XYZ file of C-alpha atoms in Angstrom:
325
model
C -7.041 15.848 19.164
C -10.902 16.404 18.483
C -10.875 18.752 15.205
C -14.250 20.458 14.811
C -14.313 21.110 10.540
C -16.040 24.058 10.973
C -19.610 24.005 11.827
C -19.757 20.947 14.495
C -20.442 22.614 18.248
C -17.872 22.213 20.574
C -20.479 20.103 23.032
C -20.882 17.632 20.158
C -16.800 17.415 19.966
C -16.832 17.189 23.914
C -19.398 14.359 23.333
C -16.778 12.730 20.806
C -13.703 13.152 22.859
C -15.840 11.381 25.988
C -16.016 8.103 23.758
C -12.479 8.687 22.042
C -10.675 8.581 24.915
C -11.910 5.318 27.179
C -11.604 3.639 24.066
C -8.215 4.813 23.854
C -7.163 4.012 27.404
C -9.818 0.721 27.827
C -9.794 -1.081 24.822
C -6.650 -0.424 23.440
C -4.152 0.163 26.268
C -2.777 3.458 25.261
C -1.926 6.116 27.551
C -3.693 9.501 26.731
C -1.754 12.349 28.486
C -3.097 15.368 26.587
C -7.010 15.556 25.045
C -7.309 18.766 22.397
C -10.786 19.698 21.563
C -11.995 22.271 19.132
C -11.884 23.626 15.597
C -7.896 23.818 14.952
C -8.127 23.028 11.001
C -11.495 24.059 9.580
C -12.795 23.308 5.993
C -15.361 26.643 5.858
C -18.430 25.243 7.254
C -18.335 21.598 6.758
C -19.832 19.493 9.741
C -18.012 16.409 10.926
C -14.677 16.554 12.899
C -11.731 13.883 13.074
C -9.680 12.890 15.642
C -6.294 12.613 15.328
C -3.875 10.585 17.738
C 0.115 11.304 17.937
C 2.577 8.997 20.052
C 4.224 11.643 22.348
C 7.044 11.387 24.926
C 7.967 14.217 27.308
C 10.068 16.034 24.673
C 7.023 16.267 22.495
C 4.662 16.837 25.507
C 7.063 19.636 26.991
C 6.732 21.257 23.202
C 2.567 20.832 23.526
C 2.879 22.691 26.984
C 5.509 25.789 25.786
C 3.529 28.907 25.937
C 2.211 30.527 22.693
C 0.573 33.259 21.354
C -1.601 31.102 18.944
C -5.334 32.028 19.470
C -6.894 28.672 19.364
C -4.150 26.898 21.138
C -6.117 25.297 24.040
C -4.294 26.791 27.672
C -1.632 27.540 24.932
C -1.079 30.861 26.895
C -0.050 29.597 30.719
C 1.712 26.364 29.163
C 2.907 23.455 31.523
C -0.346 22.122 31.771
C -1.223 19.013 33.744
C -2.065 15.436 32.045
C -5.738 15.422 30.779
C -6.317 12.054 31.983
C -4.823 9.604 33.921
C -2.300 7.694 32.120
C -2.742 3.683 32.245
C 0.089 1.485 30.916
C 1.152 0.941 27.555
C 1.285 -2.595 26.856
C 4.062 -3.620 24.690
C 4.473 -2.837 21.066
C 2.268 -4.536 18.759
C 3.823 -6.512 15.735
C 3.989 -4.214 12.786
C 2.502 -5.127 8.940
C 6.023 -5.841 7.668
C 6.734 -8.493 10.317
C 3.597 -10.128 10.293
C 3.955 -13.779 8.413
C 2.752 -13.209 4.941
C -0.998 -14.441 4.550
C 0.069 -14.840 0.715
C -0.299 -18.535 -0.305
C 2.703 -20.211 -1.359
C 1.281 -21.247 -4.578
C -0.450 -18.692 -6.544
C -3.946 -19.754 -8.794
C -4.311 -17.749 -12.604
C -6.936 -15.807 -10.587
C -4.379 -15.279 -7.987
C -1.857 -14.201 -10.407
C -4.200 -12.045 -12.693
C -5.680 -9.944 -9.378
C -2.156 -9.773 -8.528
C -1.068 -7.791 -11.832
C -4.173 -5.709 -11.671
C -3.498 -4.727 -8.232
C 0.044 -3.765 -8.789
C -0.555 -2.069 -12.474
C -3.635 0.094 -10.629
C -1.063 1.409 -7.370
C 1.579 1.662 -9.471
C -0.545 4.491 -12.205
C -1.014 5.863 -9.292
C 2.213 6.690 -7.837
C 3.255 8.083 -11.219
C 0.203 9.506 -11.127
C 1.335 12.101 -8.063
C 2.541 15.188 -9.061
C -0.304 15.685 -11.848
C -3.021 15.046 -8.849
C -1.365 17.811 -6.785
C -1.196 20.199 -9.495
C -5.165 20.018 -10.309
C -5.930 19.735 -6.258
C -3.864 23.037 -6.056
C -6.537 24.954 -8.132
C -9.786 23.463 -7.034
C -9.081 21.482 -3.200
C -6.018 21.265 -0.891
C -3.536 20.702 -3.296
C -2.492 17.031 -1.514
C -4.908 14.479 -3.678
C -2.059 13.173 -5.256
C 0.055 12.948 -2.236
C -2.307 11.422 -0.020
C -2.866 8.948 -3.018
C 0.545 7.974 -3.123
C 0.302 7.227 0.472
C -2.189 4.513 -0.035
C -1.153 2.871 -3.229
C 2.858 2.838 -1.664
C 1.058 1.216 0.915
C -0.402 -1.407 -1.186
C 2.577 -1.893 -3.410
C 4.045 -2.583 0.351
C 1.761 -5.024 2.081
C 0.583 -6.671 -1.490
C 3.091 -9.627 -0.577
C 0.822 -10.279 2.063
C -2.305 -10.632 0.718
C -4.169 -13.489 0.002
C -4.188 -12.862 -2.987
C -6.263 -16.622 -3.790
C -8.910 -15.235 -1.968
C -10.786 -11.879 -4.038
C -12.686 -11.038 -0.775
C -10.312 -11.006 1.520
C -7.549 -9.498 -0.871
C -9.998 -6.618 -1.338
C -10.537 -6.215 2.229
C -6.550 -6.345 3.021
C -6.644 -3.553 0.358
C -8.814 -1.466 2.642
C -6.343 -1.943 5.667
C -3.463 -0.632 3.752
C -5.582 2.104 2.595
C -6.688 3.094 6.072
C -3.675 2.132 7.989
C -1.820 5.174 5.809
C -4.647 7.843 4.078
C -6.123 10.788 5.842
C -8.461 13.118 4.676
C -11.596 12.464 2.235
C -9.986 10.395 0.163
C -8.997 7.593 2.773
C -12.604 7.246 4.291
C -14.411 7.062 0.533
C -11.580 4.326 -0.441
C -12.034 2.671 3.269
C -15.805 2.707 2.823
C -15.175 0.973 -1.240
C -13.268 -1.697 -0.291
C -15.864 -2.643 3.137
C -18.710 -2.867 0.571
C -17.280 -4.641 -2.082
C -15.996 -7.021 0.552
C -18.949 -7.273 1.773
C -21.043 -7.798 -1.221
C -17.891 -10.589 -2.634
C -18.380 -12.333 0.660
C -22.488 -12.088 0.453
C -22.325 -14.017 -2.982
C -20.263 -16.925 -1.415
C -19.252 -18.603 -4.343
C -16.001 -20.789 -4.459
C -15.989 -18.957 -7.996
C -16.203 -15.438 -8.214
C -16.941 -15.157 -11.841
C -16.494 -11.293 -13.670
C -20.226 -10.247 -12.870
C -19.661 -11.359 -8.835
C -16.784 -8.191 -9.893
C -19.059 -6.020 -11.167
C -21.826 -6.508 -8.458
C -19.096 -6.108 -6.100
C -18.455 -2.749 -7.450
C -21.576 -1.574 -8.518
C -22.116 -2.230 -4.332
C -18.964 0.042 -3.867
C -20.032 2.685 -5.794
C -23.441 2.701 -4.311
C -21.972 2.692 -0.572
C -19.810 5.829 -1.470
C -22.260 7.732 -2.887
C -24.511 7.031 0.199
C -22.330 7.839 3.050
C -20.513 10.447 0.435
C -23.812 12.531 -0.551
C -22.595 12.278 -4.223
C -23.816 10.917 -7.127
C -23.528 10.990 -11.243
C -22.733 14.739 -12.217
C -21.136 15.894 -8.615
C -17.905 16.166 -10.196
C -16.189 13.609 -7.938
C -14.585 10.206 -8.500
C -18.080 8.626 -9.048
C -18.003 10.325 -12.443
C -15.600 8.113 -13.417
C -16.509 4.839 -11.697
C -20.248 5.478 -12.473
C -19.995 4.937 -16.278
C -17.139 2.125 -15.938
C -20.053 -0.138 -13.824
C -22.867 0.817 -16.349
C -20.767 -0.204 -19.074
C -19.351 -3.330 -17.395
C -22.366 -4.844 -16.791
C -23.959 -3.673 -20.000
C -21.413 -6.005 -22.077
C -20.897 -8.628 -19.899
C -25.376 -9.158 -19.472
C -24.972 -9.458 -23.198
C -22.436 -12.117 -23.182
C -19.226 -10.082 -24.311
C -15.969 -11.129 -23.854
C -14.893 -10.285 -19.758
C -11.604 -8.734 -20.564
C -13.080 -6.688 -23.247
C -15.461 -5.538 -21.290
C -13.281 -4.508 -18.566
C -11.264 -2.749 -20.931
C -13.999 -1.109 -22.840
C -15.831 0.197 -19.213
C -12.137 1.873 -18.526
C -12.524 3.852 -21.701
C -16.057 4.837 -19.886
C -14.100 5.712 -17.006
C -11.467 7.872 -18.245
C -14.074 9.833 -21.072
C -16.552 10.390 -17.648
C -13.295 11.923 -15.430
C -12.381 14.149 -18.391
C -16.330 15.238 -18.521
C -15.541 16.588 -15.191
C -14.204 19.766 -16.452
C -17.939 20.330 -17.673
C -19.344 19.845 -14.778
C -20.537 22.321 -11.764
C -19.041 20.860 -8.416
C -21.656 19.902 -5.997
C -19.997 17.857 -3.472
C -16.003 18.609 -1.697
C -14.050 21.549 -1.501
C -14.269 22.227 -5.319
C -18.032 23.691 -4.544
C -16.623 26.932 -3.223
C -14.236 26.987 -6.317
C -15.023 29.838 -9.400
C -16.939 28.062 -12.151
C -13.721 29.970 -14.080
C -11.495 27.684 -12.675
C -13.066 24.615 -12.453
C -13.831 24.802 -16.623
C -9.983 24.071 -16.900
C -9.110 21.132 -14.455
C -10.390 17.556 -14.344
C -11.758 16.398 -10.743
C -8.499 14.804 -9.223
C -10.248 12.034 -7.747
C -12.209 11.338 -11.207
C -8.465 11.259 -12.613
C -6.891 9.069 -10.285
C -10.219 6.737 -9.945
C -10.085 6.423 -13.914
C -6.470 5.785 -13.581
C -6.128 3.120 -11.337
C -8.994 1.221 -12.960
C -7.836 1.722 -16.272
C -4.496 0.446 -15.611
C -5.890 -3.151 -13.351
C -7.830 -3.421 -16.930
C -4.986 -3.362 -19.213
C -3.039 -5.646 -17.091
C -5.819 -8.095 -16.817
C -6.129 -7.951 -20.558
C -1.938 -8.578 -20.673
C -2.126 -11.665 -18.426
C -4.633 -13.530 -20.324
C -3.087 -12.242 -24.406
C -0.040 -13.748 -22.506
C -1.178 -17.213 -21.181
């Protein structure tokens, strides 16, 4: 399914569906028996579209074909439509996460056991973190922030066994593949497109070492990636309100010589006082830009919330871990 957001032309969405589908068929071996292009869940007049892709056998595909009355139902009308493309064969299932052998070393190093707290403290404020999301989303987005948050942090609670966790880079960039194996929607691409440039940028500084300002570099390139391919920036009212002061901060104390875990702990205070600001703020970016300034006055930015969150909790557990060794 090709699903125009609301102001993408259908011959761009044709255009998309052309390359979608002989990568589909070509590169990954999957069968496409029924192609759906058009504007089926619209966001106003955002331009973009996704594509969505559903495993299907002929119970489902008989259900796809039943005549309906629905307007934008492509040939919902006649029903019993014929395959949109010529099937080519599956190839066997591929191995899923959970029975993959564990790239986690056997022996874990204080860095691997510090990220390792972090990572499960920030997923974990998260999760609890669920119903609160939803509740704000409901007044100023979709009302699913926190539930499509909880999708990606279960996820990483999940595959965190697996990580190599030794390794910063490539435990942030195993991050990003639970995040985009599971989360749909805005939230999943910004968080995708976080971890890829902090990967990146770890990776860039090659160091056997990555010392706390490699971290903050790292995220100060996150940040900057998100609010490039996100159109946001400082005072948007989005999760960059949050994350924007924590980097400022961060690199503030530790260019001065402050203590690391201090400093961590001190930029999460910058985090959580810049996603409360958010209530001040006029939304310029998302779905909350259509929202009544009425409304927006009372509720925090969810993503703000659940950005300050997570980093808030990966600093107090950092600062646990080393009070405790």
């Amino acid at each position: 399914m090709i699903n125009g957001l609301g102001a993408t032309p259908l011959m761009e969405l044709m255009i998309a569906a052309g390359k979608a589908v002989p990568k589909l068929q070509l590169e990954h071996g999957l069968a496409v028996d029924r192609v759906y292009t058009g504007s089926f869940m619209t966001s106003l007049d955002m331009a973009g579209f996704s594509i969505t892709v559903m495993k299907a056998d002929e119970a489902i595909l008989d259900r796809l074909d039943a005549p309906t009355k629905a307007p934008n139902w492509p040939v919902g009308a006649d029903g019993n439509r014929p395959p949109a493309q010529i099937p080519v064969p599956v190839p066997p299932s591929r191995t899923t996460k959970n029975e993959e052998t564990s790239n986690q070393p056997k022996q874990l190093s204080p860095l691997g056991h510090i990220l390792e707290a972090a990572i499960e403290a920030a997923a974990t404020a998260v999760v609890n973190l669920r119903d609160s999301l939803n509740e704000w989303d409901s007044k100023v987005g979709d009302g699913d922030c926190g539930s499509t948050m909880f999708r990606g942090a279960s996820a990483i609670l999940e595959d965190i066994k697996s990580y190599p966790l030794n390794d910063p880079a490539e435990t942030v960039n195993e991050i990003g593949s639970s995040i985009r194996r599971v989360m749909g929607g805005t939230s999943g691409i910004i968080y995708d497109i976080f971890c890829k440039a902090a990967y990146t940028q770890l990776k860039a500084d090659s160091h056997s070492v990555i010392t706390p300002l490699h971290w903050a570099f790292a995220f100060e390139a996150a940040i900057a990636a998100v609010s490039k391919y996100g159109g946001a920036s400082a005072g948007y009212r989005t999760l960059l309100d949050a994350l924007i002061p924590a980097v400022s901060v961060l690199k503030e104390k530790l260019n001065a010589g402050d203590d690391p875990v201090e400093a961590f702990v001190l930029s999460a205070e910058a985090a959580v006082a810049g996603a409360e600001s958010t209530k001040h703020m006029l939304a310029q970016a998302g779905r909350s830009s259509y929202v009544s300034t009425d409304i927006l006055a009372s509720v925090p930015d969810p993503g703000a919330m659940a950005a300050s969150s997570w980093y808030k909790a990966a600093a107090s557990a950092v600062k646990d871990k080393y009070r405790a060794s």
